[in-house]
Amino acid sequence: MSIKYKSYLLKKSTYKGGKSKSEVMVEGKTIYKLSSNENPLGSSPKALAAIQKHIGNLSEYPDRTDARLRTALAHFYKGELTPNQFVTTNSGVANIELIVRAFMGEGTECIYSNPAFGPYWEFPEKNGATAINIPLVGDHFLLDVEGILNAITEKTRLVFVTSPNNPTGTHIPKYQIDELVEKLPDHVILVFDEVYFQYTDAPEFVRALPYVLEGKNVIGINSFSKAYGLAGMRVGYSYSTEEIATYLRNLMRPFMLNSLSLEAAIAALEDDEFIQKTVEHVHTEKAFIYQKLEALDIKYWKTQANFLLMKPPMSPTDFEEAMLQEGVMVRPVAGFGASDCVRVTIGTREGNEAFLNGLEKVVHTFSNTL
Ligand SMILES: Cc1ncc(COP(=O)(O)O)c(C=O)c1O
């Protein structure tokens, strides 16, 4: 008898995450990493102070539950949500994985809309489920609400939406989410990934929160990796109805969050000043980048997040390589369903200048070879 592998687990993973700096480092060369949507200003100082304060206690197990973090979250949401409406995990992506494990398996389906974040189809497929792509439509990457509703069957468990969306940086306007939530049948949960919500300024942007407050079957996914600058700590959370959140928490193992992640996240929630500084920085820098992209006549999309999508004048992988020669890491996003595009994180002014100077050089060299 040979080992009975699960056939759907033999499929190769496409969601690998972006490269780290050390993978591309050349000695003596400065590298600007604009490929993973990290915070260019570093980490929340309050979180760093909490990490320093607790680093001496690592011989002890952390709290058995995440109750303190969930209480801090309820406080952060001004008491509109209760601690029992939260589920904390080792990152936002781990939360998506938990939700998929909780609701999906062989014979079930989910719906997502490309260009999108890979885990929405990777994780369901790793659970033997089927993920159905109903692509975003038009140059504004709007949801195809009708297409999604038509694709729903009695096997559908989850519908994923992301706003602001990775990798497009665009948002889904409130009227589309309203329509989707209103028309989704009761057996389907809307998983609303909002990990970049802090950066938005579009008037018709909406979060998962109002729908959860109405008691709808909606889960909001959040992360401490982005605006709080804690990607290395791996901590995230979701919120939903008490019924859904309690069901999800049942799947968690004890001591899931390590002590430093717990303390960092609790402290970060109090760091409004850092979030404000981060958001102001991103807004100033995106305006600076737009100007130059327009001068260079590069097709790009205005962003509601801390990154933007653009079409390079050559193949995205050639562009990635050429920009690396200029000391800048960017991210081709074919794996996200945007085959001729590249995603660029908004960095420090110095990093953004390096990107724009490098881009100008690459564009000129390329047009001279035509
Ligand atoms: C749309 C989206 N959701 C979730 C995540 C997960 O973030 P993390 O796992 O670092 O918390 C990311 C990270 O890139 C993302 O872009």
mmCIF file of C-alpha atoms and ligand atoms in Angstrom:
data_model
loop_
_atom_site.group_PDB
_atom_site.id
_atom_site.type_symbol
_atom_site.label_atom_id
_atom_site.label_comp_id
_atom_site.label_asym_id
_atom_site.label_seq_id
_atom_site.Cartn_x
_atom_site.Cartn_y
_atom_site.Cartn_z
ATOM 1 C CA MET A 1 0.000 0.000 0.000
ATOM 2 C CA SER A 2 1.351 3.408 -0.844
ATOM 3 C CA ILE A 3 0.731 6.629 1.025
ATOM 4 C CA LYS A 4 -2.599 8.218 0.180
ATOM 5 C CA TYR A 5 -1.741 11.834 -0.425
ATOM 6 C CA LYS A 6 -4.626 14.258 -0.839
ATOM 7 C CA SER A 7 -4.460 15.006 -4.575
ATOM 8 C CA TYR A 8 -5.437 18.659 -4.130
ATOM 9 C CA LEU A 9 -2.499 19.158 -1.746
ATOM 10 C CA LEU A 10 -0.013 17.979 -4.365
ATOM 11 C CA LYS A 11 -0.691 21.106 -6.441
ATOM 12 C CA LYS A 12 2.141 23.626 -6.187
ATOM 13 C CA SER A 13 1.528 26.779 -4.147
ATOM 14 C CA THR A 14 1.395 30.017 -6.108
ATOM 15 C CA TYR A 15 1.022 32.256 -3.042
ATOM 16 C CA LYS A 16 4.571 32.708 -1.867
ATOM 17 C CA GLY A 17 4.631 36.296 -0.629
ATOM 18 C CA GLY A 18 7.158 38.843 -1.855
ATOM 19 C CA LYS A 19 10.933 38.299 -1.768
ATOM 20 C CA SER A 20 12.847 39.583 1.248
ATOM 21 C CA LYS A 21 15.650 42.108 0.866
ATOM 22 C CA SER A 22 18.255 39.507 1.791
ATOM 23 C CA GLU A 23 17.255 37.387 -1.226
ATOM 24 C CA VAL A 24 18.259 40.125 -3.668
ATOM 25 C CA MET A 25 20.938 41.942 -1.658
ATOM 26 C CA VAL A 26 24.182 42.831 -3.409
ATOM 27 C CA GLU A 27 26.958 43.887 -1.069
ATOM 28 C CA GLY A 28 27.560 47.611 -0.906
ATOM 29 C CA LYS A 29 24.350 48.432 -2.808
ATOM 30 C CA THR A 30 21.355 50.227 -1.251
ATOM 31 C CA ILE A 31 18.104 48.405 -1.938
ATOM 32 C CA TYR A 32 14.713 50.086 -1.596
ATOM 33 C CA LYS A 33 12.054 47.470 -0.983
ATOM 34 C CA LEU A 34 8.846 48.673 -2.632
ATOM 35 C CA SER A 35 7.451 45.197 -3.164
ATOM 36 C CA SER A 36 5.579 44.123 -0.009
ATOM 37 C CA ASN A 37 3.402 47.085 1.039
ATOM 38 C CA GLU A 38 5.288 47.588 4.286
ATOM 39 C CA ASN A 39 5.275 50.810 6.274
ATOM 40 C CA PRO A 40 8.226 52.984 5.127
ATOM 41 C CA LEU A 41 8.216 54.826 8.473
ATOM 42 C CA GLY A 42 8.961 51.637 10.414
ATOM 43 C CA SER A 43 6.855 50.341 13.309
ATOM 44 C CA SER A 44 4.530 51.969 15.805
ATOM 45 C CA PRO A 45 6.824 53.370 18.552
ATOM 46 C CA LYS A 46 4.274 52.331 21.191
ATOM 47 C CA ALA A 47 4.421 48.747 19.906
ATOM 48 C CA LEU A 48 8.224 48.800 19.944
ATOM 49 C CA ALA A 49 8.251 50.073 23.531
ATOM 50 C CA ALA A 50 5.858 47.266 24.545
ATOM 51 C CA ILE A 51 8.088 44.667 22.856
ATOM 52 C CA GLN A 52 11.116 46.001 24.720
ATOM 53 C CA LYS A 53 9.216 45.972 28.008
ATOM 54 C CA HIS A 54 8.171 42.327 27.628
ATOM 55 C CA ILE A 55 11.209 40.810 25.969
ATOM 56 C CA GLY A 56 12.525 39.589 29.313
ATOM 57 C CA ASN A 57 9.505 37.293 29.842
ATOM 58 C CA LEU A 58 10.002 34.916 26.937
ATOM 59 C CA SER A 59 10.634 31.874 29.135
ATOM 60 C CA GLU A 60 6.979 32.055 30.169
ATOM 61 C CA TYR A 61 4.025 31.009 28.022
ATOM 62 C CA PRO A 62 1.880 33.877 26.785
ATOM 63 C CA ASP A 63 -1.710 34.355 27.933
ATOM 64 C CA ARG A 64 -3.703 31.200 27.218
ATOM 65 C CA THR A 65 -6.272 33.167 25.317
ATOM 66 C CA ASP A 66 -6.227 36.394 23.380
ATOM 67 C CA ALA A 67 -8.871 37.926 25.681
ATOM 68 C CA ARG A 68 -6.752 40.989 26.513
ATOM 69 C CA LEU A 69 -6.202 41.793 22.836
ATOM 70 C CA ARG A 70 -9.885 41.264 22.060
ATOM 71 C CA THR A 71 -10.822 43.605 24.925
ATOM 72 C CA ALA A 72 -8.365 46.187 23.558
ATOM 73 C CA LEU A 73 -9.964 45.764 20.122
ATOM 74 C CA ALA A 74 -13.482 46.287 21.540
ATOM 75 C CA HIS A 75 -12.173 49.474 23.154
ATOM 76 C CA PHE A 76 -10.555 50.536 19.858
ATOM 77 C CA TYR A 77 -13.952 50.069 18.168
ATOM 78 C CA LYS A 78 -15.427 52.344 20.887
ATOM 79 C CA GLY A 79 -17.550 49.574 22.340
ATOM 80 C CA GLU A 80 -19.535 49.142 19.096
ATOM 81 C CA LEU A 81 -18.236 45.558 18.944
ATOM 82 C CA THR A 82 -17.809 43.244 21.939
ATOM 83 C CA PRO A 83 -14.610 41.237 22.661
ATOM 84 C CA ASN A 84 -16.517 38.118 21.567
ATOM 85 C CA GLN A 85 -16.889 39.482 18.061
ATOM 86 C CA PHE A 86 -13.137 39.309 17.404
ATOM 87 C CA VAL A 87 -10.846 36.493 16.285
ATOM 88 C CA THR A 88 -7.100 37.150 16.501
ATOM 89 C CA THR A 89 -4.509 35.157 14.566
ATOM 90 C CA ASN A 90 -0.847 35.112 13.540
ATOM 91 C CA SER A 91 -1.478 37.599 10.699
ATOM 92 C CA GLY A 92 -4.311 38.568 8.409
ATOM 93 C CA VAL A 93 -3.512 35.744 6.048
ATOM 94 C CA ALA A 94 -3.756 33.245 8.919
ATOM 95 C CA ASN A 95 -7.228 34.612 9.591
ATOM 96 C CA ILE A 96 -8.218 33.945 5.987
ATOM 97 C CA GLU A 97 -6.833 30.423 6.341
ATOM 98 C CA LEU A 98 -8.809 29.855 9.541
ATOM 99 C CA ILE A 99 -12.041 31.038 7.905
ATOM 100 C CA VAL A 100 -11.463 28.787 4.903
ATOM 101 C CA ARG A 101 -10.722 25.804 7.166
ATOM 102 C CA ALA A 102 -13.838 26.567 9.181
ATOM 103 C CA PHE A 103 -16.264 26.793 6.279
ATOM 104 C CA MET A 104 -14.788 25.038 3.254
ATOM 105 C CA GLY A 105 -13.892 21.519 2.219
ATOM 106 C CA GLU A 106 -14.497 19.099 -0.652
ATOM 107 C CA GLY A 107 -17.777 19.813 -2.421
ATOM 108 C CA THR A 108 -17.907 23.482 -1.423
ATOM 109 C CA GLU A 109 -17.265 26.639 -3.444
ATOM 110 C CA CYS A 110 -16.153 30.215 -2.928
ATOM 111 C CA ILE A 111 -16.076 33.249 -5.191
ATOM 112 C CA TYR A 112 -13.323 35.813 -5.595
ATOM 113 C CA SER A 113 -12.603 38.545 -8.129
ATOM 114 C CA ASN A 114 -9.291 38.848 -9.963
ATOM 115 C CA PRO A 115 -6.980 40.725 -9.824
ATOM 116 C CA ALA A 116 -6.948 39.603 -6.214
ATOM 117 C CA PHE A 117 -4.840 38.362 -3.310
ATOM 118 C CA GLY A 118 -3.839 34.731 -3.969
ATOM 119 C CA PRO A 119 -4.962 33.121 -0.679
ATOM 120 C CA TYR A 120 -8.630 33.560 -1.678
ATOM 121 C CA TRP A 121 -8.274 30.747 -4.192
ATOM 122 C CA GLU A 122 -5.145 28.992 -2.904
ATOM 123 C CA PHE A 123 -6.477 28.168 0.565
ATOM 124 C CA PRO A 124 -9.875 26.877 -0.614
ATOM 125 C CA GLU A 125 -8.130 24.709 -3.216
ATOM 126 C CA LYS A 126 -5.818 23.376 -0.484
ATOM 127 C CA ASN A 127 -8.961 22.292 1.324
ATOM 128 C CA GLY A 128 -10.301 20.432 -1.691
ATOM 129 C CA ALA A 129 -12.822 23.166 -2.470
ATOM 130 C CA THR A 130 -13.476 25.018 -5.720
ATOM 131 C CA ALA A 131 -12.702 28.721 -6.068
ATOM 132 C CA ILE A 132 -14.598 30.571 -8.790
ATOM 133 C CA ASN A 133 -13.206 33.747 -10.317
ATOM 134 C CA ILE A 134 -15.687 36.461 -11.279
ATOM 135 C CA PRO A 135 -13.212 39.137 -12.427
ATOM 136 C CA LEU A 136 -13.404 42.798 -11.476
ATOM 137 C CA VAL A 137 -14.678 44.878 -14.395
ATOM 138 C CA GLY A 138 -13.615 47.998 -16.282
ATOM 139 C CA ASP A 139 -10.807 50.427 -15.698
ATOM 140 C CA HIS A 140 -12.046 51.162 -12.155
ATOM 141 C CA PHE A 141 -11.958 47.474 -11.227
ATOM 142 C CA LEU A 142 -15.542 47.416 -9.982
ATOM 143 C CA LEU A 143 -17.224 44.286 -8.635
ATOM 144 C CA ASP A 144 -19.390 42.329 -11.043
ATOM 145 C CA VAL A 145 -22.162 42.050 -8.460
ATOM 146 C CA GLU A 146 -24.578 40.398 -10.872
ATOM 147 C CA GLY A 147 -21.901 37.918 -11.999
ATOM 148 C CA ILE A 148 -21.151 37.014 -8.376
ATOM 149 C CA LEU A 149 -24.828 36.538 -7.537
ATOM 150 C CA ASN A 150 -25.325 34.394 -10.651
ATOM 151 C CA ALA A 151 -22.343 32.196 -9.694
ATOM 152 C CA ILE A 152 -23.759 31.374 -6.252
ATOM 153 C CA THR A 153 -25.029 27.835 -5.744
ATOM 154 C CA GLU A 154 -26.041 25.885 -2.653
ATOM 155 C CA LYS A 155 -22.383 24.815 -2.419
ATOM 156 C CA THR A 156 -21.123 28.405 -2.050
ATOM 157 C CA ARG A 157 -19.780 29.193 1.405
ATOM 158 C CA LEU A 158 -17.701 32.367 1.053
ATOM 159 C CA VAL A 159 -17.479 35.408 -1.211
ATOM 160 C CA PHE A 160 -14.212 37.360 -0.920
ATOM 161 C CA VAL A 161 -14.035 41.082 -1.566
ATOM 162 C CA THR A 162 -11.094 43.398 -0.889
ATOM 163 C CA SER A 163 -11.291 47.137 -0.479
ATOM 164 C CA PRO A 164 -8.899 48.783 -0.990
ATOM 165 C CA ASN A 165 -7.909 45.968 -3.279
ATOM 166 C CA ASN A 166 -4.495 44.361 -3.590
ATOM 167 C CA PRO A 167 -2.962 44.707 -6.216
ATOM 168 C CA THR A 168 -5.115 47.379 -7.906
ATOM 169 C CA GLY A 169 -5.253 49.877 -4.998
ATOM 170 C CA THR A 170 -8.833 50.669 -5.999
ATOM 171 C CA HIS A 171 -11.829 50.504 -3.661
ATOM 172 C CA ILE A 172 -15.287 49.007 -3.994
ATOM 173 C CA PRO A 173 -17.883 51.778 -3.691
ATOM 174 C CA LYS A 174 -20.477 51.503 -0.931
ATOM 175 C CA TYR A 175 -23.416 51.045 -3.331
ATOM 176 C CA GLN A 176 -21.854 47.825 -4.658
ATOM 177 C CA ILE A 177 -21.231 46.367 -1.193
ATOM 178 C CA ASP A 178 -24.752 47.402 -0.143
ATOM 179 C CA GLU A 179 -26.234 45.548 -3.106
ATOM 180 C CA LEU A 180 -24.081 42.471 -2.579
ATOM 181 C CA VAL A 181 -24.833 42.216 1.144
ATOM 182 C CA GLU A 182 -28.531 42.709 0.534
ATOM 183 C CA LYS A 183 -28.753 40.040 -2.155
ATOM 184 C CA LEU A 184 -26.414 37.353 -0.786
ATOM 185 C CA PRO A 185 -28.360 34.308 0.341
ATOM 186 C CA ASP A 186 -28.240 33.452 4.062
ATOM 187 C CA HIS A 187 -25.910 30.465 3.655
ATOM 188 C CA VAL A 188 -23.101 32.633 2.215
ATOM 189 C CA ILE A 189 -20.624 34.716 4.212
ATOM 190 C CA LEU A 190 -19.034 37.845 2.766
ATOM 191 C CA VAL A 191 -15.335 37.917 3.716
ATOM 192 C CA PHE A 192 -14.388 41.574 3.452
ATOM 193 C CA ASP A 193 -10.629 42.087 3.469
ATOM 194 C CA GLU A 194 -9.926 45.630 4.589
ATOM 195 C CA VAL A 195 -6.280 45.440 5.688
ATOM 196 C CA TYR A 196 -5.467 48.767 3.963
ATOM 197 C CA PHE A 197 -8.492 50.713 5.243
ATOM 198 C CA GLN A 198 -6.462 53.341 7.122
ATOM 199 C CA TYR A 199 -5.156 54.814 3.853
ATOM 200 C CA THR A 200 -8.513 55.521 2.215
ATOM 201 C CA ASP A 201 -9.960 58.936 1.523
ATOM 202 C CA ALA A 202 -12.618 58.159 -1.118
ATOM 203 C CA PRO A 203 -16.016 59.420 0.067
ATOM 204 C CA GLU A 204 -17.869 56.293 -1.051
ATOM 205 C CA PHE A 205 -15.469 53.889 0.680
ATOM 206 C CA VAL A 206 -17.107 51.607 3.222
ATOM 207 C CA ARG A 207 -15.731 49.036 5.649
ATOM 208 C CA ALA A 208 -17.215 45.750 6.827
ATOM 209 C CA LEU A 209 -18.140 47.376 10.143
ATOM 210 C CA PRO A 210 -21.602 48.816 9.385
ATOM 211 C CA TYR A 211 -22.751 45.468 7.952
ATOM 212 C CA VAL A 212 -21.436 43.534 10.959
ATOM 213 C CA LEU A 213 -23.227 46.019 13.223
ATOM 214 C CA GLU A 214 -26.436 45.246 11.318
ATOM 215 C CA GLY A 215 -25.885 41.558 12.125
ATOM 216 C CA LYS A 216 -25.151 40.528 8.504
ATOM 217 C CA ASN A 217 -23.054 37.461 7.649
ATOM 218 C CA VAL A 218 -19.937 39.538 7.060
ATOM 219 C CA ILE A 219 -16.374 39.080 8.349
ATOM 220 C CA GLY A 220 -13.906 41.997 8.287
ATOM 221 C CA ILE A 221 -10.236 40.970 7.893
ATOM 222 C CA ASN A 222 -7.535 43.176 9.394
ATOM 223 C CA SER A 223 -3.797 43.118 9.909
ATOM 224 C CA PHE A 224 -1.148 44.810 12.035
ATOM 225 C CA SER A 225 1.353 44.332 9.172
ATOM 226 C CA LYS A 226 0.477 47.402 7.159
ATOM 227 C CA ALA A 227 -0.270 50.797 8.746
ATOM 228 C CA TYR A 228 1.012 49.703 12.197
ATOM 229 C CA GLY A 229 4.289 48.575 10.635
ATOM 230 C CA LEU A 230 4.355 45.195 12.381
ATOM 231 C CA ALA A 231 4.658 42.787 9.416
ATOM 232 C CA GLY A 232 7.465 40.899 11.158
ATOM 233 C CA MET A 233 5.322 40.237 14.273
ATOM 234 C CA ARG A 234 2.661 38.306 12.290
ATOM 235 C CA VAL A 235 -0.533 39.447 13.953
ATOM 236 C CA GLY A 236 -3.982 40.141 12.551
ATOM 237 C CA TYR A 237 -7.636 39.877 13.460
ATOM 238 C CA SER A 238 -11.129 39.624 12.097
ATOM 239 C CA TYR A 239 -14.509 40.714 13.439
ATOM 240 C CA SER A 240 -17.962 39.438 12.710
ATOM 241 C CA THR A 241 -21.217 38.522 14.396
ATOM 242 C CA GLU A 242 -20.707 36.923 17.785
ATOM 243 C CA GLU A 243 -22.022 33.637 16.380
ATOM 244 C CA ILE A 244 -19.487 33.460 13.524
ATOM 245 C CA ALA A 245 -16.563 34.750 15.628
ATOM 246 C CA THR A 246 -17.247 32.259 18.421
ATOM 247 C CA TYR A 247 -17.386 29.405 15.901
ATOM 248 C CA LEU A 248 -14.019 30.513 14.475
ATOM 249 C CA ARG A 249 -12.368 30.947 17.879
ATOM 250 C CA ASN A 250 -13.252 27.337 18.689
ATOM 251 C CA LEU A 251 -10.752 26.281 16.017
ATOM 252 C CA MET A 252 -7.862 28.159 17.537
ATOM 253 C CA ARG A 253 -5.186 26.380 19.468
ATOM 254 C CA PRO A 254 -4.169 27.745 22.889
ATOM 255 C CA PHE A 255 -1.169 30.110 22.948
ATOM 256 C CA MET A 256 -1.620 30.876 19.269
ATOM 257 C CA LEU A 257 -0.338 34.441 19.571
ATOM 258 C CA ASN A 258 3.127 34.830 21.012
ATOM 259 C CA SER A 259 3.659 37.220 23.941
ATOM 260 C CA LEU A 260 5.433 39.908 21.951
ATOM 261 C CA SER A 261 2.808 39.961 19.181
ATOM 262 C CA LEU A 262 0.055 40.269 21.790
ATOM 263 C CA GLU A 263 1.760 43.122 23.608
ATOM 264 C CA ALA A 264 2.770 44.878 20.373
ATOM 265 C CA ALA A 265 -0.760 44.717 18.971
ATOM 266 C CA ILE A 266 -2.375 45.955 22.199
ATOM 267 C CA ALA A 267 0.036 48.898 22.353
ATOM 268 C CA ALA A 268 -0.258 49.665 18.621
ATOM 269 C CA LEU A 269 -4.030 50.121 18.924
ATOM 270 C CA GLU A 270 -3.333 53.157 21.116
ATOM 271 C CA ASP A 271 -0.903 54.683 18.644
ATOM 272 C CA ASP A 272 -3.161 57.066 16.721
ATOM 273 C CA GLU A 273 -0.268 59.457 16.269
ATOM 274 C CA PHE A 274 1.766 56.913 14.297
ATOM 275 C CA ILE A 275 -1.187 55.996 12.104
ATOM 276 C CA GLN A 276 -1.861 59.658 11.377
ATOM 277 C CA LYS A 277 1.794 60.274 10.488
ATOM 278 C CA THR A 278 1.843 57.186 8.255
ATOM 279 C CA VAL A 279 -1.342 58.116 6.408
ATOM 280 C CA GLU A 280 -0.211 61.720 5.875
ATOM 281 C CA HIS A 281 3.087 60.460 4.513
ATOM 282 C CA VAL A 282 1.392 58.088 2.064
ATOM 283 C CA HIS A 283 -0.984 60.795 0.842
ATOM 284 C CA THR A 284 1.831 63.301 0.244
ATOM 285 C CA GLU A 285 4.022 60.728 -1.472
ATOM 286 C CA LYS A 286 1.322 59.302 -3.703
ATOM 287 C CA ALA A 287 0.674 62.804 -5.091
ATOM 288 C CA PHE A 288 4.419 63.172 -5.714
ATOM 289 C CA ILE A 289 4.579 59.825 -7.538
ATOM 290 C CA TYR A 290 1.442 60.502 -9.635
ATOM 291 C CA GLN A 291 2.981 63.702 -11.011
ATOM 292 C CA LYS A 292 6.069 61.961 -12.252
ATOM 293 C CA LEU A 293 4.187 58.957 -13.661
ATOM 294 C CA GLU A 294 2.023 61.352 -15.638
ATOM 295 C CA ALA A 295 5.074 63.229 -16.921
ATOM 296 C CA LEU A 296 6.521 59.901 -18.074
ATOM 297 C CA ASP A 297 3.180 58.918 -19.630
ATOM 298 C CA ILE A 298 2.996 55.675 -17.647
ATOM 299 C CA LYS A 299 -0.392 54.004 -17.251
ATOM 300 C CA TYR A 300 -1.174 53.733 -13.523
ATOM 301 C CA TRP A 301 -4.193 53.591 -11.263
ATOM 302 C CA LYS A 302 -4.889 56.116 -8.508
ATOM 303 C CA THR A 303 -4.708 54.330 -5.197
ATOM 304 C CA GLN A 304 -6.628 54.158 -1.938
ATOM 305 C CA ALA A 305 -3.856 52.096 -0.345
ATOM 306 C CA ASN A 306 -0.106 52.384 0.302
ATOM 307 C CA PHE A 307 0.863 50.973 -3.097
ATOM 308 C CA LEU A 308 -0.093 51.512 -6.696
ATOM 309 C CA LEU A 309 -0.573 49.437 -9.799
ATOM 310 C CA MET A 310 1.166 50.447 -13.029
ATOM 311 C CA LYS A 311 1.818 49.090 -16.489
ATOM 312 C CA PRO A 312 5.533 49.087 -17.285
ATOM 313 C CA PRO A 313 6.623 49.607 -20.897
ATOM 314 C CA MET A 314 8.149 46.101 -20.991
ATOM 315 C CA SER A 315 7.237 42.725 -19.518
ATOM 316 C CA PRO A 316 6.708 42.949 -15.733
ATOM 317 C CA THR A 317 9.491 40.463 -14.988
ATOM 318 C CA ASP A 318 11.968 42.326 -17.240
ATOM 319 C CA PHE A 319 10.901 45.517 -15.490
ATOM 320 C CA GLU A 320 11.401 43.924 -12.071
ATOM 321 C CA GLU A 321 14.908 42.909 -13.084
ATOM 322 C CA ALA A 322 15.748 46.312 -14.610
ATOM 323 C CA MET A 323 14.499 48.119 -11.492
ATOM 324 C CA LEU A 324 16.510 45.822 -9.272
ATOM 325 C CA GLN A 325 19.594 46.954 -11.172
ATOM 326 C CA GLU A 326 18.538 50.456 -10.096
ATOM 327 C CA GLY A 327 18.322 49.286 -6.482
ATOM 328 C CA VAL A 328 14.507 49.136 -6.274
ATOM 329 C CA MET A 329 12.362 46.067 -5.604
ATOM 330 C CA VAL A 330 8.918 46.130 -7.257
ATOM 331 C CA ARG A 331 6.365 43.336 -7.546
ATOM 332 C CA PRO A 332 5.074 41.801 -10.793
ATOM 333 C CA VAL A 333 1.487 40.752 -10.137
ATOM 334 C CA ALA A 334 0.725 38.111 -12.752
ATOM 335 C CA GLY A 335 0.093 35.737 -9.831
ATOM 336 C CA PHE A 336 -2.674 38.100 -8.671
ATOM 337 C CA GLY A 337 -4.364 37.986 -12.090
ATOM 338 C CA ALA A 338 -2.911 41.229 -13.529
ATOM 339 C CA SER A 339 -0.498 39.802 -16.063
ATOM 340 C CA ASP A 340 0.953 42.974 -17.599
ATOM 341 C CA CYS A 341 1.222 45.016 -14.412
ATOM 342 C CA VAL A 342 3.550 45.737 -11.543
ATOM 343 C CA ARG A 343 2.700 46.829 -8.007
ATOM 344 C CA VAL A 344 4.836 49.468 -6.326
ATOM 345 C CA THR A 345 4.677 50.261 -2.610
ATOM 346 C CA ILE A 346 4.800 53.933 -1.613
ATOM 347 C CA GLY A 347 8.077 54.256 0.258
ATOM 348 C CA THR A 348 10.154 56.958 1.919
ATOM 349 C CA ARG A 349 10.801 60.080 -0.185
ATOM 350 C CA GLU A 350 14.278 58.704 -0.849
ATOM 351 C CA GLY A 351 12.900 55.326 -1.932
ATOM 352 C CA ASN A 352 10.263 56.945 -4.127
ATOM 353 C CA GLU A 353 12.872 59.147 -5.789
ATOM 354 C CA ALA A 354 15.046 56.102 -6.410
ATOM 355 C CA PHE A 355 12.020 54.384 -7.982
ATOM 356 C CA LEU A 356 11.126 57.365 -10.179
ATOM 357 C CA ASN A 357 14.720 58.003 -11.283
ATOM 358 C CA GLY A 358 15.181 54.315 -12.013
ATOM 359 C CA LEU A 359 11.884 54.223 -13.901
ATOM 360 C CA GLU A 360 12.853 57.215 -16.039
ATOM 361 C CA LYS A 361 16.148 55.576 -16.926
ATOM 362 C CA VAL A 362 14.527 52.230 -17.709
ATOM 363 C CA VAL A 363 11.819 53.873 -19.849
ATOM 364 C CA HIS A 364 14.396 55.824 -21.867
ATOM 365 C CA THR A 365 16.680 52.836 -22.355
ATOM 366 C CA PHE A 366 13.707 50.759 -23.429
ATOM 367 C CA SER A 367 12.336 53.336 -25.893
ATOM 368 C CA ASN A 368 15.832 53.653 -27.459
ATOM 369 C CA THR A 369 15.857 49.933 -28.140
ATOM 370 C CA LEU A 370 12.537 50.032 -30.042
HETATM 371 C C1 LIG B 1 -5.347 42.116 0.739
HETATM 372 C C2 LIG B 1 -4.485 41.525 1.798
HETATM 373 N N1 LIG B 1 -5.058 40.808 2.771
HETATM 374 C C3 LIG B 1 -4.341 40.260 3.759
HETATM 375 C C4 LIG B 1 -2.978 40.428 3.807
HETATM 376 C C5 LIG B 1 -2.261 39.731 4.886
HETATM 377 O O1 LIG B 1 -1.390 40.475 5.657
HETATM 378 P P1 LIG B 1 -0.644 39.747 6.833
HETATM 379 O O2 LIG B 1 -0.735 38.287 6.640
HETATM 380 O O3 LIG B 1 0.749 40.255 6.778
HETATM 381 O O4 LIG B 1 -1.366 40.182 8.081
HETATM 382 C C6 LIG B 1 -2.314 41.134 2.803
HETATM 383 C C7 LIG B 1 -0.860 41.249 2.777
HETATM 384 O O5 LIG B 1 -0.212 41.576 1.827
HETATM 385 C C8 LIG B 1 -3.097 41.718 1.777
HETATM 386 O O6 LIG B 1 -2.536 42.424 0.792
#
